[in-house]
PDB file of C-alpha atoms and ligand atoms in Angstrom:
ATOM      1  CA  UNK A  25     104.594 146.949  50.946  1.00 85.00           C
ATOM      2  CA  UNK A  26     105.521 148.947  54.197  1.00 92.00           C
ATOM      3  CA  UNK A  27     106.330 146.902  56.752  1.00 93.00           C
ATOM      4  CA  UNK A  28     104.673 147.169  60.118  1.00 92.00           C
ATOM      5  CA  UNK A  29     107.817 148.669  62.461  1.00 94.00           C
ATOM      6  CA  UNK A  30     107.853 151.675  59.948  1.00 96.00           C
ATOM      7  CA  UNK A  31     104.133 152.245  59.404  1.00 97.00           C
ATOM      8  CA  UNK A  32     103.905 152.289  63.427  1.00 97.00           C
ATOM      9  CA  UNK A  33     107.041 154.660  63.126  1.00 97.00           C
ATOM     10  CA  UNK A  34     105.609 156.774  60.384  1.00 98.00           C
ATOM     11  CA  UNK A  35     102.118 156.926  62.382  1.00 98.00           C
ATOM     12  CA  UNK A  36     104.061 158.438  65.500  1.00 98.00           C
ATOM     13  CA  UNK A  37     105.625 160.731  63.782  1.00 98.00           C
ATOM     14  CA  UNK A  38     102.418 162.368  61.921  1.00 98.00           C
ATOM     15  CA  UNK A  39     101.160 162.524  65.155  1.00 98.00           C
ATOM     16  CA  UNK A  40     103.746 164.239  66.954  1.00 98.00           C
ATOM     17  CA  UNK A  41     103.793 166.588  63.817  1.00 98.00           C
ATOM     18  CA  UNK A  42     100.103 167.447  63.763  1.00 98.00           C
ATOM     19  CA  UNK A  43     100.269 167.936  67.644  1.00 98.00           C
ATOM     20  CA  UNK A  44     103.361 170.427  66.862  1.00 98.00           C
ATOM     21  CA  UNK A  45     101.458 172.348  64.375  1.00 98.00           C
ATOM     22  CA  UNK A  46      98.174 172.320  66.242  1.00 98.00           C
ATOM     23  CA  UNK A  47     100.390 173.659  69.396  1.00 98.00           C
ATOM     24  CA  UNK A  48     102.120 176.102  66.978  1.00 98.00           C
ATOM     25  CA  UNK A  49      99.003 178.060  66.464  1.00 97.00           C
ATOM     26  CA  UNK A  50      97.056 177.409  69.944  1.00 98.00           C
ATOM     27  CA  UNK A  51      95.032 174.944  68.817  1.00 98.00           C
ATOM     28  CA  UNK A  52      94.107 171.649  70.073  1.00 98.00           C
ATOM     29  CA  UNK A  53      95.730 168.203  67.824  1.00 98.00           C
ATOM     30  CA  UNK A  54      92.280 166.733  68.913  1.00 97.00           C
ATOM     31  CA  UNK A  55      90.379 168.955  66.639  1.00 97.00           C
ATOM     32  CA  UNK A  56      91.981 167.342  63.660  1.00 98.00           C
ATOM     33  CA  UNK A  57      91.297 164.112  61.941  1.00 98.00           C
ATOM     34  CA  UNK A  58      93.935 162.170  59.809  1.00 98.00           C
ATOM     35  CA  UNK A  59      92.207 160.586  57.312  1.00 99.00           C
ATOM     36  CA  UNK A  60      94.951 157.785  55.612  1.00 98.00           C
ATOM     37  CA  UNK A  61      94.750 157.931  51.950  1.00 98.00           C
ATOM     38  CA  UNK A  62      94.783 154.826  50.787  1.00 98.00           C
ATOM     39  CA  UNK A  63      94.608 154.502  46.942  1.00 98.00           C
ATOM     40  CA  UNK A  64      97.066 151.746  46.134  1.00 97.00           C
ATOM     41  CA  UNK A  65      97.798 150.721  49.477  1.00 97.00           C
ATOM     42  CA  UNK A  66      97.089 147.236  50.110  1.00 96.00           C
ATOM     43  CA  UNK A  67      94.829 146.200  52.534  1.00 97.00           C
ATOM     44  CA  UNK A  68      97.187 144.548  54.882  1.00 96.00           C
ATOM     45  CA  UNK A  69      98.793 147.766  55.592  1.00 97.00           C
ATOM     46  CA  UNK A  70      95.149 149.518  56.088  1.00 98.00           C
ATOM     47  CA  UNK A  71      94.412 147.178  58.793  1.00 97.00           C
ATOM     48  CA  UNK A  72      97.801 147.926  60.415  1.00 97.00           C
ATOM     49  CA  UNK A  73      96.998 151.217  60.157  1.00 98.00           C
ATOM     50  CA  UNK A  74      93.746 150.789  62.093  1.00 98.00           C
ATOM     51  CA  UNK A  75      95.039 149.057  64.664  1.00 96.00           C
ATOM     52  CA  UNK A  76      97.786 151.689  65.461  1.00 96.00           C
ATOM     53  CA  UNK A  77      94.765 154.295  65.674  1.00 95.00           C
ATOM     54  CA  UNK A  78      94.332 155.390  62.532  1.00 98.00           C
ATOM     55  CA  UNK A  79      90.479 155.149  62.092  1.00 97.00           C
ATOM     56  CA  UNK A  80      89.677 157.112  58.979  1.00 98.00           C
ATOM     57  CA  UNK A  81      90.381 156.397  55.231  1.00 98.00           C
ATOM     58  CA  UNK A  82      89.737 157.816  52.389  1.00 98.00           C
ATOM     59  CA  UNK A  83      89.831 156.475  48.947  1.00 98.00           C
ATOM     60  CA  UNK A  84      89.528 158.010  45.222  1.00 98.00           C
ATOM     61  CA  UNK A  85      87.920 155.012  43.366  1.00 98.00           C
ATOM     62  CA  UNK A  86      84.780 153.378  44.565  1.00 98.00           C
ATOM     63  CA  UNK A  87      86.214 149.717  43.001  1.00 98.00           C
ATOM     64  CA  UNK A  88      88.758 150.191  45.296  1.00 98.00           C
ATOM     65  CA  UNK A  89      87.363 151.068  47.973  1.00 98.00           C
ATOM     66  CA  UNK A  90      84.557 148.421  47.828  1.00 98.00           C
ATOM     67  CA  UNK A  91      87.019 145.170  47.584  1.00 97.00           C
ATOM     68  CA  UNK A  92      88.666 146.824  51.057  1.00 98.00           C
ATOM     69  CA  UNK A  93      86.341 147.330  52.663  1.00 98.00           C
ATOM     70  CA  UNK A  94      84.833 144.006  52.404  1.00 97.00           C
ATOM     71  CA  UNK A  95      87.409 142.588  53.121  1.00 97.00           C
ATOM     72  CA  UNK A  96      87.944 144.252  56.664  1.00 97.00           C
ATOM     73  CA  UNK A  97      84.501 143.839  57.468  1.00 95.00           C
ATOM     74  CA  UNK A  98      85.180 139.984  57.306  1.00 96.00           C
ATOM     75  CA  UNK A  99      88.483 141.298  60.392  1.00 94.00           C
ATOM     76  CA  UNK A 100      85.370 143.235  62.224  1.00 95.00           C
ATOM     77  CA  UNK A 101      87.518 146.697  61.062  1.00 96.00           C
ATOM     78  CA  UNK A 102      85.135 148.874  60.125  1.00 96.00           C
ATOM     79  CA  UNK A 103      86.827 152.552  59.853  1.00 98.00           C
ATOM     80  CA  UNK A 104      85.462 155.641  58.465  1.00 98.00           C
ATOM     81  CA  UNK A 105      85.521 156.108  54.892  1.00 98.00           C
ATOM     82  CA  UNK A 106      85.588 159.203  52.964  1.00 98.00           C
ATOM     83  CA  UNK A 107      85.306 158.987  49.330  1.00 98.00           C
ATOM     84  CA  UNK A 108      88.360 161.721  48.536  1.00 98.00           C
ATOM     85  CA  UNK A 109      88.312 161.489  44.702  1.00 98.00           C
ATOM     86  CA  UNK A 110      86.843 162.094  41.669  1.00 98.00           C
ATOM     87  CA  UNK A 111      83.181 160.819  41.724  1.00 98.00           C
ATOM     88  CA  UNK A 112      81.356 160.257  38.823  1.00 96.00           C
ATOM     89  CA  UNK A 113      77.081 160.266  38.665  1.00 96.00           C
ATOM     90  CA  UNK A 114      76.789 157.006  37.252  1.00 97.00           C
ATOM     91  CA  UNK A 115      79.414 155.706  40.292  1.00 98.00           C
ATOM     92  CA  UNK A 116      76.645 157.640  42.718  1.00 98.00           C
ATOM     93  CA  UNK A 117      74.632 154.582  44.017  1.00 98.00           C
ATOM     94  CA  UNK A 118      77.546 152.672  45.143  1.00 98.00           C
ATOM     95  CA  UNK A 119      79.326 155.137  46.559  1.00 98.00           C
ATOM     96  CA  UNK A 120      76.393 156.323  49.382  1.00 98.00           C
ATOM     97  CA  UNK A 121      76.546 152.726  49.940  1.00 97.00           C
ATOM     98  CA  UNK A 122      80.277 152.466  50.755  1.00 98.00           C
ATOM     99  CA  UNK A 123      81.688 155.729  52.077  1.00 98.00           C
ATOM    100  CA  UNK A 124      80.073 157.507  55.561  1.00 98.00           C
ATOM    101  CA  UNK A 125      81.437 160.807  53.943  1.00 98.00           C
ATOM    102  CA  UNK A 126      81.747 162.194  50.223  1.00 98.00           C
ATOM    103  CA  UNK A 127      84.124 164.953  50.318  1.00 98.00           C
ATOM    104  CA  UNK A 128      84.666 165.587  46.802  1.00 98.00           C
ATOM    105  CA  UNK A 129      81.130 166.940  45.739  1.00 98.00           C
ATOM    106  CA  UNK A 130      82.183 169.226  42.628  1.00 98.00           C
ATOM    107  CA  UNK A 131      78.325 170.619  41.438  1.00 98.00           C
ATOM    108  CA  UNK A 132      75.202 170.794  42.276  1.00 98.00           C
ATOM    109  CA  UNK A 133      73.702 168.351  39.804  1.00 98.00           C
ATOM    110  CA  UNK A 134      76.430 165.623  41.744  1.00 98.00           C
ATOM    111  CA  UNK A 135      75.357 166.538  44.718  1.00 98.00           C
ATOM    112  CA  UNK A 136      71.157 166.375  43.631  1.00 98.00           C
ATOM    113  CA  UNK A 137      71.936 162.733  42.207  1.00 98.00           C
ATOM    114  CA  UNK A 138      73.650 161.656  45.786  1.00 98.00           C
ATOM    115  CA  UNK A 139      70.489 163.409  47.702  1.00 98.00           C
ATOM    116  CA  UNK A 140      68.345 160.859  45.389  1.00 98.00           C
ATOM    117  CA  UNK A 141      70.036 157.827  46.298  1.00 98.00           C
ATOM    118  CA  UNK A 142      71.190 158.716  49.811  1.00 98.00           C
ATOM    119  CA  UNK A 143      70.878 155.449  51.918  1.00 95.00           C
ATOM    120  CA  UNK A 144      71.890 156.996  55.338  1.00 93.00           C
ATOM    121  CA  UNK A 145      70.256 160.279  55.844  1.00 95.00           C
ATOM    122  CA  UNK A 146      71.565 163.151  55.685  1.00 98.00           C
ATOM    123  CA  UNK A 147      74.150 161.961  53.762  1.00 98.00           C
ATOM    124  CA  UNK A 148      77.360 163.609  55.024  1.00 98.00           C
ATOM    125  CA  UNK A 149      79.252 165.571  51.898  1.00 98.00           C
ATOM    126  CA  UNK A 150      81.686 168.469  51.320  1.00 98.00           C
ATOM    127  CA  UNK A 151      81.756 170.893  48.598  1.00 98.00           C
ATOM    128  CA  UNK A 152      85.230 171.014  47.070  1.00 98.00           C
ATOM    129  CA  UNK A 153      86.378 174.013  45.560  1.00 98.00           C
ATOM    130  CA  UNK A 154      88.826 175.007  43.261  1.00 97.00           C
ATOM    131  CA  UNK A 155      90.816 177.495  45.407  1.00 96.00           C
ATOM    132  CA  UNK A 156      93.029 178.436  43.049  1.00 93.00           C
ATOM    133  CA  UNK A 157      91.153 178.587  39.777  1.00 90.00           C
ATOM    134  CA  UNK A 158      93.523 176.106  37.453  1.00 89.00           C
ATOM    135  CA  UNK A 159      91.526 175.498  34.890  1.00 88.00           C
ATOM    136  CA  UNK A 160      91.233 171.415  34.127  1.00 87.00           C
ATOM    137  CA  UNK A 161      90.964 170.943  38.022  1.00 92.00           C
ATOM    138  CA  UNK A 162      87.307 169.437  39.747  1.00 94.00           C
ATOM    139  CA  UNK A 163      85.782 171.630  42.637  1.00 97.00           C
ATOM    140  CA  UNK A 164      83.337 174.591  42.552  1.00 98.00           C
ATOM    141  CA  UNK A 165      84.790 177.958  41.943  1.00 96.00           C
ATOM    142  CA  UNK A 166      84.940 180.182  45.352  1.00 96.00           C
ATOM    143  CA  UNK A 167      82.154 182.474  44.250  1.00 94.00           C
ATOM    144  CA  UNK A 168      79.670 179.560  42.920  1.00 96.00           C
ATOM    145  CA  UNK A 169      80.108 177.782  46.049  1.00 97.00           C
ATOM    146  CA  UNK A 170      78.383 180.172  47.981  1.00 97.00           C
ATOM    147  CA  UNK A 171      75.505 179.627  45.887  1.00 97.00           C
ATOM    148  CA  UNK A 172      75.407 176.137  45.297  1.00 98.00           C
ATOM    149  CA  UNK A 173      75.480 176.052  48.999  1.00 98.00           C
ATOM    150  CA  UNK A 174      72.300 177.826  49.254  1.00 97.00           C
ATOM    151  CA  UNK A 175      70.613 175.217  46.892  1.00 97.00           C
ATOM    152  CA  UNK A 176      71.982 172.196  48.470  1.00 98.00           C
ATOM    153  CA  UNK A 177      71.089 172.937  52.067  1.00 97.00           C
ATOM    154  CA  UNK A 178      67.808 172.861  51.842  1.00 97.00           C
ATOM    155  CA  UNK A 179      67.905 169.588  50.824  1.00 98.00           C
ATOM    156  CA  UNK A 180      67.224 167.241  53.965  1.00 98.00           C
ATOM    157  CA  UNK A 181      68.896 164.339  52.114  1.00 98.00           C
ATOM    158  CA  UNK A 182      71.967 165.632  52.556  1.00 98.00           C
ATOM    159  CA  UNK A 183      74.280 166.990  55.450  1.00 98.00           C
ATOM    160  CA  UNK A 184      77.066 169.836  54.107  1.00 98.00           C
ATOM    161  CA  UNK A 185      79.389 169.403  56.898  1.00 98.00           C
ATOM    162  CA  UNK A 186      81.924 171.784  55.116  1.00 98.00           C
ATOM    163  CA  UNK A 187      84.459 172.411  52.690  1.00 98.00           C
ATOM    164  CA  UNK A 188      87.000 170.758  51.024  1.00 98.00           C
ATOM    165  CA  UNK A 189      90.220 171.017  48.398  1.00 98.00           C
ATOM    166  CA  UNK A 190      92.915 170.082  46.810  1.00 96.00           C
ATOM    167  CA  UNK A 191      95.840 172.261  46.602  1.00 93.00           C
ATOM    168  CA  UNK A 192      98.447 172.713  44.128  1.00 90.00           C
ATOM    169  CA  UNK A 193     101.649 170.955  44.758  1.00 86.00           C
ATOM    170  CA  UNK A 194     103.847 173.930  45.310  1.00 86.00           C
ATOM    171  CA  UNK A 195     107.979 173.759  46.224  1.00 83.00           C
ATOM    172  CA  UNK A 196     107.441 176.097  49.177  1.00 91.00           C
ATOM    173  CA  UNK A 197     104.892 175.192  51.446  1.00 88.00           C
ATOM    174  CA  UNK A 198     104.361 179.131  52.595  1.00 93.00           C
ATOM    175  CA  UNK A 199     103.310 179.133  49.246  1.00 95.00           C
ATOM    176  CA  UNK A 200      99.986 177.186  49.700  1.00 96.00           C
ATOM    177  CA  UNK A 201      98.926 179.087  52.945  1.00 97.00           C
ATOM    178  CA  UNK A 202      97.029 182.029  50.969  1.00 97.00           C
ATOM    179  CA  UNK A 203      95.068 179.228  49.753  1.00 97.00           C
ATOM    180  CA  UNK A 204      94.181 177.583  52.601  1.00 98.00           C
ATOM    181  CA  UNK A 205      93.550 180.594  54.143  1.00 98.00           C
ATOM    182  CA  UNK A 206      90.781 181.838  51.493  1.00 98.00           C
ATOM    183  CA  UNK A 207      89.548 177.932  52.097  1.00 98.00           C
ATOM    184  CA  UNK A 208      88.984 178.546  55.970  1.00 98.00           C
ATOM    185  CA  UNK A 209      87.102 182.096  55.002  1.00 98.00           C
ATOM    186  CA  UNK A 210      84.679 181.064  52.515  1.00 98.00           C
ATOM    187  CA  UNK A 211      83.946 178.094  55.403  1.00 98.00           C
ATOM    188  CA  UNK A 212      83.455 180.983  57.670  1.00 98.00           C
ATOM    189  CA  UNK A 213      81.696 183.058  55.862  1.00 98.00           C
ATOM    190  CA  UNK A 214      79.319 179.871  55.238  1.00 98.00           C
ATOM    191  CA  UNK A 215      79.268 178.885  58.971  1.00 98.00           C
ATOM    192  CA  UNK A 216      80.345 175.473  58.017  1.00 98.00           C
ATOM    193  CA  UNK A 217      82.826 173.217  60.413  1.00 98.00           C
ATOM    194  CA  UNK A 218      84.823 170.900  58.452  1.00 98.00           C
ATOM    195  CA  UNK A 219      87.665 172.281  56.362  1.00 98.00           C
ATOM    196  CA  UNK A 220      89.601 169.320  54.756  1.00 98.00           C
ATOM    197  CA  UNK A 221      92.664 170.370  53.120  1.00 98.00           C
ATOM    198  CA  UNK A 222      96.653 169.575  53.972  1.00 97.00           C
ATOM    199  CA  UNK A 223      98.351 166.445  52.310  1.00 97.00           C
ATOM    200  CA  UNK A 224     101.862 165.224  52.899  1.00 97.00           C
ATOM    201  CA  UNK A 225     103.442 167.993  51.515  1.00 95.00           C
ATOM    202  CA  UNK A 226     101.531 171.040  52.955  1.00 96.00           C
ATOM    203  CA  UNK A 227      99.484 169.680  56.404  1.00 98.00           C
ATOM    204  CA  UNK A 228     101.203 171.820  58.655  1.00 97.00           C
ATOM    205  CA  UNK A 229     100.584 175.149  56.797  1.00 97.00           C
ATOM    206  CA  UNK A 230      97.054 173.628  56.496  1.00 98.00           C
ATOM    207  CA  UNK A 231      96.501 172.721  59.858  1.00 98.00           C
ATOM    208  CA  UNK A 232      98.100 176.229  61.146  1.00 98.00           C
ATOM    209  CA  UNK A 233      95.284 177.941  58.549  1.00 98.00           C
ATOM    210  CA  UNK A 234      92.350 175.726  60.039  1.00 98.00           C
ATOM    211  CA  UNK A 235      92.535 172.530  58.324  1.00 98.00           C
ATOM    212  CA  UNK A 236      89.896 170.101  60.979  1.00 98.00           C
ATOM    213  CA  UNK A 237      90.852 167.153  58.253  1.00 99.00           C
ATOM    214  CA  UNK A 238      94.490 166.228  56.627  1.00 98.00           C
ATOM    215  CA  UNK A 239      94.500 163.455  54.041  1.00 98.00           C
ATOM    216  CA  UNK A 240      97.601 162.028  54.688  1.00 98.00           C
ATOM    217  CA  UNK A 241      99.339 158.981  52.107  1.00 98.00           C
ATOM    218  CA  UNK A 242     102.767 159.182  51.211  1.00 97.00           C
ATOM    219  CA  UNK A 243     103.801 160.043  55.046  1.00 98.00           C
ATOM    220  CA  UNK A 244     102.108 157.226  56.591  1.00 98.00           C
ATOM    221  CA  UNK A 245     102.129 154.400  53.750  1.00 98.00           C
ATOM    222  CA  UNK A 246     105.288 155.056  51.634  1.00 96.00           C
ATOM    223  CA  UNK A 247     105.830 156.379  47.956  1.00 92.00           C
ATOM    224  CA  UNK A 248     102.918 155.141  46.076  1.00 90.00           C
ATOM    225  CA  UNK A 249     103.651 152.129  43.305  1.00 77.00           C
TER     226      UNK A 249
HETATM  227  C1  PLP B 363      96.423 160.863  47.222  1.00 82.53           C
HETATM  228  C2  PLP B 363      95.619 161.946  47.857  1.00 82.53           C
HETATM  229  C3  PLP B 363      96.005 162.520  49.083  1.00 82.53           C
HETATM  230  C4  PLP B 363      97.286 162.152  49.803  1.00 82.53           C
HETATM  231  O1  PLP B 363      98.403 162.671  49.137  1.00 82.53           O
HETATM  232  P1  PLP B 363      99.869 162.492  49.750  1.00 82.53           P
HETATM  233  O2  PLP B 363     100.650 163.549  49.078  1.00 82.53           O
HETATM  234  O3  PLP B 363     100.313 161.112  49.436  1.00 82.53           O
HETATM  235  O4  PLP B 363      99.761 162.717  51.220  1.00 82.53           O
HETATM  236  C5  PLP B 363      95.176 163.474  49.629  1.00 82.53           C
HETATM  237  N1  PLP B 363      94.041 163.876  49.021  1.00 82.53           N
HETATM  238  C6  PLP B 363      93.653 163.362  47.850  1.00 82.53           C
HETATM  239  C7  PLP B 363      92.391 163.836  47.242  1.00 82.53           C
HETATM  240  C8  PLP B 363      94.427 162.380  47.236  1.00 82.53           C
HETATM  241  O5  PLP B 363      94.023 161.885  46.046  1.00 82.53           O
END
């Protein structure tokens, strides 16, 4: 586990990064949210986390995120969760119960089933896409999105607040930026806000393209066991 000296370290240091990349491009630092992914990471170090200003987590498996989050309820933490990976329908039910934000919604039958058991409402969700078209990979291909956009906004259950994906781990990071750049366009051409892309290895390329979210782990919490 990380100790505390380096996670407050590590925090300062995204920070300064974001703020450099944000600066970099004329944009403001406090138009983008670092949400701390936090698969594996015990919950010790999430609380740290918190109380050094990180305020947003996201996690990939509802188990997961259920035994943390009860358990920092019982500390009065009580972050933002985003639910950042793959979410299955029969998984649904728990997960508008747990997470104030579902940004991995991958089809429209998904995103019907969280509309029927939405507990807040609108339920806030993105629509992830598949930027780059691997085949194998989850999200909505760019030119379904558009439609499945049109479907799922009339429903009042359910709050699109914009898009989201995951991009391929490249060796250069110039060579993600035509991705996030056809991200940020099919966001604009949707009139959406939120554009959620950027991990460790690629969040100042994503952040210079637009990126309002970066889902940040191995920077802030160490190599993953
Ligand atoms: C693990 C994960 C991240 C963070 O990746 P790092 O490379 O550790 O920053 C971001 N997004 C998703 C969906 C993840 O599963």
């Amino acid at each position: 586990m990380i100790n505390e000296n380096t996670l407050a370290e590590n925090i300062r240091s995204i920070k300064a990064r974001i703020e450099q990349a944000a600066a970099s491009c004329g944009r403001n630092s406090s138009a983008i949210t670092i949400v701390g992914a936090t698969k594996t990471v015990p919950v010790e170090t999430i609380h740290a986390a918190f109380l050094s200003g990180i305020n947003h987590f996201g996690e990939n498996y509802v188990q997961e995120a259920k035994s943390k989050k009860d358990l920092l309820a019982k500390l009065e933490v009580k972050p933002t969760w985003h639910m950042i990976g793959h979410l299955q329908t029969n998984k649904v039910k728990n997960a508008v119960e747990l997470f104030d934000a579902i940004e991995t919604v991958n089809s429209v039958r998904l995103a019907e089933t969280i509309a029927g058991k939405a507990i807040k409402k609108p339920m806030p969700i993105m629509l992830q896409v598949n930027i780059t078209g691997e085949t194998g990979k989850f999200g909505f291909a760019p030119k379904e999105v558009v439609n499945a956009y049109k479907t799922l906004k009339a429903l009042p259950e359910l709050s699109i607040t914009g898009l989201m994906t995951i991009a391929p781990v490249l060796a250069n990071q110039e060579e993600v930026r035509p991705f996030f750049r056809r991200l940020r366009q099919l966001r604009d051409s949707l009139g959406l806000h939120e554009l959620s892309m950027g991990m460790t290895g690629d969040f100042e390329v994503a952040i210079q393209e637009g990126a309002t979210i970066v889902r940040i782990g191995r920077a802030l919490f160490g190599q993953r066991r």
